[in-house]
Amino acid sequence: MELWEGALLGLLQGITEFLPVSSSGHLAILQEVLRWEGPHVLFDVAVHMGTLMAILVVFRQAIKGILTGFLSEEGRKIALIIVGSVPIGISGLFLESRAEEIFSSGGVAGAMLSITGMMLWATRYVKKGDRGPEETGIWRAVTVGVFQAAAILPGISRSGATISAALFLGLEREWAGEFSFLLAIPAIGGATLFKARDFFTLPQSALGAFGAGIIVSALSGYLALKFLLGLIRRGKFYLFAPYCWAVSAAYFLLLG
């Protein structure tokens, strides 16, 4: 992998991780177009580290409140995040042996992008919710977590699935976005730790591309996340649906 390829894929990851259009789906399709036969899953984990940095910066005040307010509303968020993270932990364990096959499949990504588009479009017809952290409840947190687990498939947007689920369940728009990205912290952090030992097996020639991918994904991810949160507050989340359908159709027409 060349340095420019790492930077390009990092830019793609940073933008598509937070915008509800599936970063893993775009990476799978672009890697197929570039015919890159490298460690797809490991690079995917690497650029997710960059977007994790963006989440930590954007939500630094909320995270600080969570860490210092165990007995308050912020403390309740910890319980919801833990419960909501269980489904993806279970799915990750069961699918780990097939991760390389799944994540490198452009066909799976193309098909799942159409489903992501359907979820996003459906939010257009959802009544504005009023449930905050106190009214979210365990079963709602688990339901959002199940949608996050489904996003292990390339083409199912993690942010698209979790925010759509939260809106369907009546969560406040701002809280729906915050909960989705707070859930991403243990999910991305866990995947990074799980694959950490594999980074030591990377050839020296790949380090530059991986480093460029991480840095570019962090910077572009920060900008994309701020942009998306504004759209969620305005109830314009569904606007990304046509894009998902267009990419899905283009894949099968040109590459399928």
Short mmCIF file of C-alpha atoms in Angstrom, two decimals:
data_model
loop_
_atom_site.label_atom_id
_atom_site.label_comp_id
_atom_site.label_asym_id
_atom_site.label_seq_id
_atom_site.Cartn_x
_atom_site.Cartn_y
_atom_site.Cartn_z
CA MET A 1 0.00 0.00 0.00
CA GLU A 2 1.35 3.41 -1.00
CA LEU A 3 1.30 6.45 1.26
CA TRP A 4 -1.29 8.19 -0.91
CA GLU A 5 -3.55 5.13 -0.74
CA GLY A 6 -3.37 5.14 3.06
CA ALA A 7 -4.21 8.86 3.15
CA LEU A 8 -7.08 8.42 0.66
CA LEU A 9 -8.58 5.53 2.61
CA GLY A 10 -8.10 7.49 5.85
CA LEU A 11 -10.00 10.43 4.35
CA LEU A 12 -12.74 8.09 3.22
CA GLN A 13 -12.90 6.52 6.69
CA GLY A 14 -13.00 9.85 8.49
CA ILE A 15 -15.88 11.14 6.39
CA THR A 16 -17.92 7.96 6.11
CA GLU A 17 -17.46 6.71 9.69
CA PHE A 18 -19.63 9.51 11.03
CA LEU A 19 -21.82 10.31 8.06
CA PRO A 20 -24.39 7.48 7.89
CA VAL A 21 -23.05 5.90 4.70
CA SER A 22 -20.91 3.02 6.08
CA SER A 23 -17.15 3.50 6.29
CA SER A 24 -16.47 -0.25 6.16
CA GLY A 25 -18.63 -0.55 3.05
CA HIS A 26 -16.77 2.23 1.27
CA LEU A 27 -13.40 0.79 2.32
CA ALA A 28 -14.36 -2.66 1.04
CA ILE A 29 -15.52 -1.27 -2.30
CA LEU A 30 -12.55 1.08 -2.76
CA GLN A 31 -10.04 -1.62 -1.81
CA GLU A 32 -11.66 -3.82 -4.44
CA VAL A 33 -11.38 -1.02 -7.01
CA LEU A 34 -7.72 -0.42 -6.09
CA ARG A 35 -7.13 -4.19 -6.11
CA TRP A 36 -5.20 -3.89 -2.87
CA GLU A 37 -4.57 -7.30 -1.36
CA GLY A 38 -3.26 -6.16 2.00
CA PRO A 39 -4.62 -6.84 5.52
CA HIS A 40 -8.05 -5.27 5.00
CA VAL A 41 -9.33 -5.81 8.53
CA LEU A 42 -6.14 -4.53 10.17
CA PHE A 43 -6.14 -1.33 8.14
CA ASP A 44 -9.84 -0.89 8.90
CA VAL A 45 -9.04 -1.13 12.62
CA ALA A 46 -6.15 1.32 12.22
CA VAL A 47 -8.18 4.08 10.60
CA HIS A 48 -10.95 3.50 13.16
CA MET A 49 -8.34 4.53 15.76
CA GLY A 50 -8.24 7.91 14.04
CA THR A 51 -11.99 8.35 14.14
CA LEU A 52 -12.00 7.25 17.79
CA MET A 53 -9.69 10.20 18.50
CA ALA A 54 -12.23 12.50 16.83
CA ILE A 55 -15.04 11.17 19.04
CA LEU A 56 -12.96 11.68 22.18
CA VAL A 57 -12.28 15.31 21.21
CA VAL A 58 -15.84 16.22 20.18
CA PHE A 59 -17.45 14.58 23.23
CA ARG A 60 -14.68 15.38 25.71
CA GLN A 61 -17.01 17.30 28.04
CA ALA A 62 -19.63 14.53 28.06
CA ILE A 63 -16.93 11.92 28.69
CA LYS A 64 -15.48 14.00 31.52
CA GLY A 65 -18.95 14.27 33.05
CA ILE A 66 -19.48 10.52 32.76
CA LEU A 67 -16.17 9.74 34.44
CA THR A 68 -16.79 12.13 37.32
CA GLY A 69 -20.55 11.74 37.83
CA PHE A 70 -21.31 8.10 38.54
CA LEU A 71 -24.34 8.89 40.71
CA SER A 72 -25.92 11.49 38.42
CA GLU A 73 -27.57 11.41 34.99
CA GLU A 74 -24.07 11.18 33.55
CA GLY A 75 -23.51 8.08 35.65
CA ARG A 76 -26.62 6.51 34.17
CA LYS A 77 -25.06 6.95 30.74
CA ILE A 78 -22.28 4.56 31.79
CA ALA A 79 -24.80 1.79 32.47
CA LEU A 80 -26.55 2.42 29.16
CA ILE A 81 -23.25 2.35 27.26
CA ILE A 82 -22.19 -0.90 28.94
CA VAL A 83 -25.52 -2.60 28.25
CA GLY A 84 -25.63 -1.26 24.71
CA SER A 85 -22.13 -2.59 24.02
CA VAL A 86 -22.95 -6.21 24.88
CA PRO A 87 -24.48 -7.18 21.49
CA ILE A 88 -21.50 -6.05 19.43
CA GLY A 89 -19.13 -7.81 21.81
CA ILE A 90 -21.00 -11.07 21.32
CA SER A 91 -21.24 -10.70 17.53
CA GLY A 92 -17.56 -9.82 17.32
CA LEU A 93 -16.58 -13.02 19.10
CA PHE A 94 -18.74 -15.21 16.86
CA LEU A 95 -17.76 -13.54 13.59
CA GLU A 96 -14.05 -12.97 14.28
CA SER A 97 -12.98 -16.08 12.36
CA ARG A 98 -14.77 -14.84 9.22
CA ALA A 99 -13.93 -11.15 9.62
CA GLU A 100 -11.43 -11.00 6.74
CA GLU A 101 -13.86 -12.64 4.32
CA ILE A 102 -16.78 -10.42 5.37
CA PHE A 103 -14.95 -7.10 5.51
CA SER A 104 -13.26 -7.52 2.13
CA SER A 105 -16.50 -8.32 0.29
CA GLY A 106 -17.57 -5.49 -2.00
CA GLY A 107 -20.71 -7.43 -2.89
CA VAL A 108 -21.87 -7.58 0.73
CA ALA A 109 -21.11 -3.88 1.12
CA GLY A 110 -23.08 -2.95 -1.98
CA ALA A 111 -26.14 -4.91 -0.87
CA MET A 112 -26.08 -3.65 2.72
CA LEU A 113 -25.76 -0.02 1.63
CA SER A 114 -29.23 -0.26 0.12
CA ILE A 115 -30.56 -1.41 3.51
CA THR A 116 -28.79 1.46 5.25
CA GLY A 117 -30.55 3.82 2.85
CA MET A 118 -33.93 2.35 3.79
CA MET A 119 -33.26 2.87 7.51
CA LEU A 120 -32.20 6.47 6.96
CA TRP A 121 -35.20 7.29 4.79
CA ALA A 122 -37.57 5.84 7.39
CA THR A 123 -36.37 8.39 9.97
CA ARG A 124 -38.02 11.09 7.86
CA TYR A 125 -41.40 9.86 9.13
CA VAL A 126 -40.45 9.48 12.80
CA LYS A 127 -42.05 11.85 15.29
CA LYS A 128 -39.55 14.01 17.17
CA GLY A 129 -38.64 12.15 20.37
CA ASP A 130 -38.41 13.52 23.89
CA ARG A 131 -36.64 10.74 25.81
CA GLY A 132 -33.34 11.67 27.44
CA PRO A 133 -30.89 9.39 29.30
CA GLU A 134 -33.25 8.95 32.25
CA GLU A 135 -36.08 7.73 30.01
CA THR A 136 -33.98 5.58 27.70
CA GLY A 137 -34.14 2.40 29.77
CA ILE A 138 -32.19 -0.84 29.50
CA TRP A 139 -34.22 -2.43 26.71
CA ARG A 140 -33.86 0.64 24.49
CA ALA A 141 -30.11 0.65 25.08
CA VAL A 142 -29.92 -3.04 24.18
CA THR A 143 -31.99 -2.47 21.03
CA VAL A 144 -29.66 0.29 19.86
CA GLY A 145 -26.78 -2.05 20.70
CA VAL A 146 -28.27 -4.78 18.49
CA PHE A 147 -28.40 -2.32 15.60
CA GLN A 148 -24.76 -1.49 16.29
CA ALA A 149 -23.90 -5.19 16.18
CA ALA A 150 -25.59 -5.45 12.77
CA ALA A 151 -23.19 -2.78 11.54
CA ILE A 152 -20.34 -5.29 11.76
CA LEU A 153 -21.40 -6.06 8.18
CA PRO A 154 -19.78 -3.72 5.63
CA GLY A 155 -22.42 -1.49 4.10
CA ILE A 156 -24.50 -1.22 7.28
CA SER A 157 -23.58 2.17 8.66
CA ARG A 158 -22.87 2.05 12.40
CA SER A 159 -23.96 5.63 12.95
CA GLY A 160 -26.86 5.23 10.54
CA ALA A 161 -28.14 2.08 12.23
CA THR A 162 -27.73 3.23 15.83
CA ILE A 163 -29.05 6.77 15.36
CA SER A 164 -31.99 5.51 13.30
CA ALA A 165 -32.81 2.96 16.01
CA ALA A 166 -32.55 5.63 18.71
CA LEU A 167 -34.89 7.94 16.78
CA PHE A 168 -37.36 5.08 16.18
CA LEU A 169 -37.35 4.47 19.95
CA GLY A 170 -38.24 8.09 20.72
CA LEU A 171 -34.91 9.40 21.96
CA GLU A 172 -34.22 13.13 21.74
CA ARG A 173 -32.32 13.96 18.58
CA GLU A 174 -29.27 15.35 20.34
CA TRP A 175 -29.18 12.45 22.82
CA ALA A 176 -29.63 9.94 19.98
CA GLY A 177 -26.49 11.27 18.29
CA GLU A 178 -24.51 11.46 21.53
CA PHE A 179 -25.51 7.94 22.63
CA SER A 180 -24.58 6.51 19.23
CA PHE A 181 -21.08 7.92 19.31
CA LEU A 182 -20.49 7.18 22.98
CA LEU A 183 -21.37 3.56 22.13
CA ALA A 184 -18.68 3.67 19.46
CA ILE A 185 -15.93 4.22 22.04
CA PRO A 186 -15.94 0.70 23.58
CA ALA A 187 -16.74 -0.86 20.19
CA ILE A 188 -13.81 0.75 18.38
CA GLY A 189 -11.53 0.59 21.42
CA GLY A 190 -12.27 -3.10 21.90
CA ALA A 191 -11.58 -3.93 18.25
CA THR A 192 -8.31 -1.99 18.42
CA LEU A 193 -7.14 -3.82 21.53
CA PHE A 194 -8.19 -7.18 20.08
CA LYS A 195 -6.06 -6.61 16.98
CA ALA A 196 -3.23 -4.73 18.73
CA ARG A 197 -0.77 -7.64 18.57
CA ASP A 198 -1.21 -7.87 14.80
CA PHE A 199 0.17 -4.37 14.31
CA PHE A 200 3.58 -5.68 15.35
CA THR A 201 3.58 -8.01 12.34
CA LEU A 202 3.21 -5.17 9.83
CA PRO A 203 6.12 -4.79 7.40
CA GLN A 204 8.03 -1.55 7.83
CA SER A 205 7.01 -0.51 4.32
CA ALA A 206 3.36 -0.34 5.46
CA LEU A 207 3.89 1.88 8.50
CA GLY A 208 3.80 5.15 6.56
CA ALA A 209 0.51 4.31 4.86
CA PHE A 210 -1.06 3.16 8.14
CA GLY A 211 0.16 6.31 9.93
CA ALA A 212 -1.18 8.57 7.18
CA GLY A 213 -4.51 6.76 7.32
CA ILE A 214 -4.83 7.27 11.08
CA ILE A 215 -3.94 10.98 11.00
CA VAL A 216 -6.15 11.85 8.03
CA SER A 217 -9.09 9.86 9.41
CA ALA A 218 -8.84 11.72 12.74
CA LEU A 219 -8.85 15.18 11.14
CA SER A 220 -11.54 14.50 8.55
CA GLY A 221 -13.58 12.58 11.11
CA TYR A 222 -13.67 15.56 13.47
CA LEU A 223 -15.11 17.82 10.77
CA ALA A 224 -17.60 15.19 9.59
CA LEU A 225 -18.83 14.52 13.13
CA LYS A 226 -19.49 18.19 13.86
CA PHE A 227 -21.37 18.48 10.56
CA LEU A 228 -23.51 15.40 11.23
CA LEU A 229 -24.52 16.46 14.74
CA GLY A 230 -25.90 19.69 13.27
CA LEU A 231 -27.97 17.74 10.73
CA ILE A 232 -29.37 15.44 13.42
CA ARG A 233 -30.52 18.42 15.49
CA ARG A 234 -32.34 19.79 12.43
CA GLY A 235 -34.02 16.45 11.66
CA LYS A 236 -32.25 16.06 8.30
CA PHE A 237 -30.69 12.64 8.94
CA TYR A 238 -32.60 11.02 6.09
CA LEU A 239 -30.84 13.13 3.43
CA PHE A 240 -28.06 10.54 3.11
CA ALA A 241 -30.42 7.77 1.95
CA PRO A 242 -30.28 8.59 -1.80
CA TYR A 243 -26.48 8.59 -1.66
CA CYS A 244 -26.43 5.09 -0.13
CA TRP A 245 -28.77 3.82 -2.84
CA ALA A 246 -26.68 5.46 -5.56
CA VAL A 247 -23.42 3.86 -4.35
CA SER A 248 -25.13 0.48 -4.03
CA ALA A 249 -26.53 0.70 -7.56
CA ALA A 250 -23.23 1.93 -8.99
CA TYR A 251 -21.36 -0.99 -7.46
CA PHE A 252 -23.59 -3.64 -8.99
CA LEU A 253 -23.83 -1.86 -12.34
CA LEU A 254 -20.08 -1.28 -12.69
CA LEU A 255 -18.39 -3.98 -10.59
CA GLY A 256 -21.01 -6.58 -9.71
#
